[in-house]
Amino acid sequence: MSTDGSREPVGVIGTGYVGLVTAAGFAALGSEVYCVDIDEDKIRGLEEGRIPIWEPGLEELIAVHRERLHFSTDLAPALAHARVLFVAVGTPPTYSGDADLSAVHAVVDAMPASDRHALVMKSTVPVGTGESIERALAQQDKGFAYVSCPEFLKEGSAVQDFLEPDRVVIGEDGGWAGDAVEALYAPLGAPIVRTDVKSAEMVKLASNAFLATKISFINEIANVCEETGADVVEVARGMGLDDRIGPKFLQAGIGFGGSCFPKDVAALKQLAGNSGYHFQLLNSVIEVNELQKRRVIAKLQKHLGSLVGKEIALLGLAFKANTDDMREASSLVLSARLQGAGARVRAYDPVAEAEARKLISGVAFASSAAEAVAGADAIVLVTEWPEFRELDLAEVAAAMRGSLLVDGRNFLDPGAARAAGLVYEAIGRPSQSPSPVSAG
Ligand SMILES: NC(=O)c1ccc[n+]([C@@H]2O[C@H](COP(=O)([O-])OP(=O)(O)OC[C@H]3O[C@@H](n4cnc5c(N)ncnc54)[C@H](O)[C@@H]3O)[C@@H](O)[C@H]2O)c1
């Protein structure tokens, strides 16, 4: 990676997970970066050095390159200083499963007429969005160039993913802007895929749908393992060494969540349906994922019988480790289902409590894992936070009222858990018979 100090300035519209990481990344590469967000509190906080999200390395990167980062609720500075404007506003799901493009349209509508600027779409949008935006820009005589540059970063390693991307996809239908975007990313040395706008949009949706399919696939294999006595961890290890398959996204668990997979899979399914094609495989991927989140309940009931009045400790709430993002986290469904079944739920997450409190009700929050498990009838490990591997399982077992540990991520060592006196249940791994004493 090289920076030459004379890099093109950029604008970034939307300073959430993607926008803020993109802004910090381009600042690190040497660009002046003009960030815009409609959220006044967020912009004020950023100006004062407060980072609104928990993302490893981001705070440090922003601090180092702070002088090149400019924050505003006004588009004017970005338009004045930069010709390339990255758009990273949210595209959440609607009730129908389609992507809500209202924030994207608000950005397009806010643009003045200019033949000097380009909008570069990082937000994940349905195929055809770029075409309709280009049409709208042309109808309004705005003269903007348009580029699709989908984002593939993963929360939890987003900074590293910006700096070392597997590829950069640039979709454009002619003009200067594709070359400008390629030049901005060139110092990273990543493969650059130049293509048309629609194909770039589809690369993003298809990539996430494929990864989600891999997760649902291994979760179904895990469920069959439970019926047949095989161990899905061994199965995944054996499968993953085949380089046509690869080891990633073959970890069985309690289903995928987060701000991207659920909504992008639903959006691709809807996109296909709206275009007249029934995407049967994606229906199954979604259904398997929903059922997977609920299987933990059956595991608890197998050992505890009725959950009415039972104390259940949730270790981890974030949709995965190394993020505070709670959007579509499996813990949301799980905590609601547990309370619906009459259980009392206590939860601990090292970083996501503040976000969780906005979305979860009726759950008591503990300030440590030890506090969460004290007096519990059962523990469910929901998020694979590294600190849970450091737990002294004998102390955990001694502090509990019961002895059941359901490892929703196959994260702990079964032998160590059982040696500590815990009844250990995992996903797709050989399990223990329910004890006649504890089943109620
Ligand atoms: N989070 C991820 O891991 C990830 C990864 C790849 C792609 N994406 C995609 O990137 C996009 C952004 O995702 P995110 O997670 O960063 O969202 P986010 O919700 O964290 O951030 C979106 C930001 O846009 C701001 N915003 C909304 N309307 C605006 C407007 N009109 N002008 C300026 N700012 C506006 C919001 O205030 C917010 O700060 C989505 O389309 C998402 O699917 C996300």
mmCIF file of N, CA and C in Angstrom, residues 101 104-105 108 119 121 125 128-140 146 201:
data_model
loop_
_atom_site.group_PDB
_atom_site.id
_atom_site.type_symbol
_atom_site.label_atom_id
_atom_site.label_comp_id
_atom_site.label_asym_id
_atom_site.label_seq_id
_atom_site.Cartn_x
_atom_site.Cartn_y
_atom_site.Cartn_z
ATOM 1 N N LEU A 101 -35.232 1.883 -0.203
ATOM 2 C CA LEU A 101 -34.254 2.749 -0.876
ATOM 3 C C LEU A 101 -34.501 4.226 -0.603
ATOM 4 N N VAL A 104 -31.380 6.272 -0.066
ATOM 5 C CA VAL A 104 -30.631 6.424 -1.332
ATOM 6 C C VAL A 104 -31.299 7.500 -2.194
ATOM 7 N N HIS A 105 -32.621 7.432 -2.300
ATOM 8 C CA HIS A 105 -33.332 8.425 -3.127
ATOM 9 C C HIS A 105 -33.193 9.827 -2.538
ATOM 10 N N VAL A 108 -29.941 11.167 -3.738
ATOM 11 C CA VAL A 108 -30.003 11.549 -5.166
ATOM 12 C C VAL A 108 -30.768 12.862 -5.311
ATOM 13 N N LEU A 119 -21.664 9.971 -8.345
ATOM 14 C CA LEU A 119 -22.179 9.233 -7.184
ATOM 15 C C LEU A 119 -21.675 7.808 -7.288
ATOM 16 N N MET A 121 -22.057 4.226 -5.594
ATOM 17 C CA MET A 121 -22.963 3.545 -4.670
ATOM 18 C C MET A 121 -22.262 2.405 -3.937
ATOM 19 N N VAL A 125 -27.855 -2.384 -2.999
ATOM 20 C CA VAL A 125 -29.145 -2.039 -3.632
ATOM 21 C C VAL A 125 -29.556 -3.138 -4.614
ATOM 22 N N GLY A 128 -30.727 -3.039 -10.842
ATOM 23 C CA GLY A 128 -31.622 -2.122 -11.559
ATOM 24 C C GLY A 128 -31.704 -0.765 -10.878
ATOM 25 N N THR A 129 -31.225 -0.675 -9.630
ATOM 26 C CA THR A 129 -31.285 0.604 -8.912
ATOM 27 C C THR A 129 -30.416 1.652 -9.612
ATOM 28 N N GLY A 130 -29.208 1.244 -9.989
ATOM 29 C CA GLY A 130 -28.312 2.188 -10.662
ATOM 30 C C GLY A 130 -28.937 2.723 -11.937
ATOM 31 N N GLU A 131 -29.549 1.812 -12.677
ATOM 32 C CA GLU A 131 -30.171 2.230 -13.940
ATOM 33 C C GLU A 131 -31.261 3.266 -13.671
ATOM 34 N N SER A 132 -32.085 3.025 -12.646
ATOM 35 C CA SER A 132 -33.176 3.984 -12.396
ATOM 36 C C SER A 132 -32.627 5.294 -11.825
ATOM 37 N N ILE A 133 -31.530 5.231 -11.066
ATOM 38 C CA ILE A 133 -30.937 6.485 -10.576
ATOM 39 C C ILE A 133 -30.333 7.269 -11.748
ATOM 40 N N GLU A 134 -29.647 6.562 -12.649
ATOM 41 C CA GLU A 134 -29.062 7.262 -13.810
ATOM 42 C C GLU A 134 -30.169 7.920 -14.632
ATOM 43 N N ARG A 135 -31.306 7.209 -14.735
ATOM 44 C CA ARG A 135 -32.435 7.789 -15.493
ATOM 45 C C ARG A 135 -32.942 9.048 -14.786
ATOM 46 N N ALA A 136 -33.090 8.940 -13.443
ATOM 47 C CA ALA A 136 -33.595 10.090 -12.678
ATOM 48 C C ALA A 136 -32.629 11.273 -12.773
ATOM 49 N N LEU A 137 -31.332 10.983 -12.683
ATOM 50 C CA LEU A 137 -30.340 12.062 -12.782
ATOM 51 C C LEU A 137 -30.420 12.734 -14.152
ATOM 52 N N ALA A 138 -30.621 11.902 -15.195
ATOM 53 C CA ALA A 138 -30.699 12.465 -16.552
ATOM 54 C C ALA A 138 -31.967 13.301 -16.713
ATOM 55 N N GLN A 139 -33.100 12.756 -16.189
ATOM 56 C CA GLN A 139 -34.378 13.497 -16.308
ATOM 57 C C GLN A 139 -34.301 14.845 -15.605
ATOM 58 N N GLN A 140 -33.571 14.870 -14.485
ATOM 59 C CA GLN A 140 -33.464 16.124 -13.740
ATOM 60 C C GLN A 140 -32.312 16.990 -14.253
ATOM 61 N N TYR A 146 -22.394 7.971 -12.606
ATOM 62 C CA TYR A 146 -22.853 6.992 -11.614
ATOM 63 C C TYR A 146 -21.977 5.740 -11.685
ATOM 64 N N GLU A 201 -24.001 -4.765 -9.160
ATOM 65 C CA GLU A 201 -25.052 -4.861 -8.133
ATOM 66 C C GLU A 201 -25.336 -6.328 -7.796
#
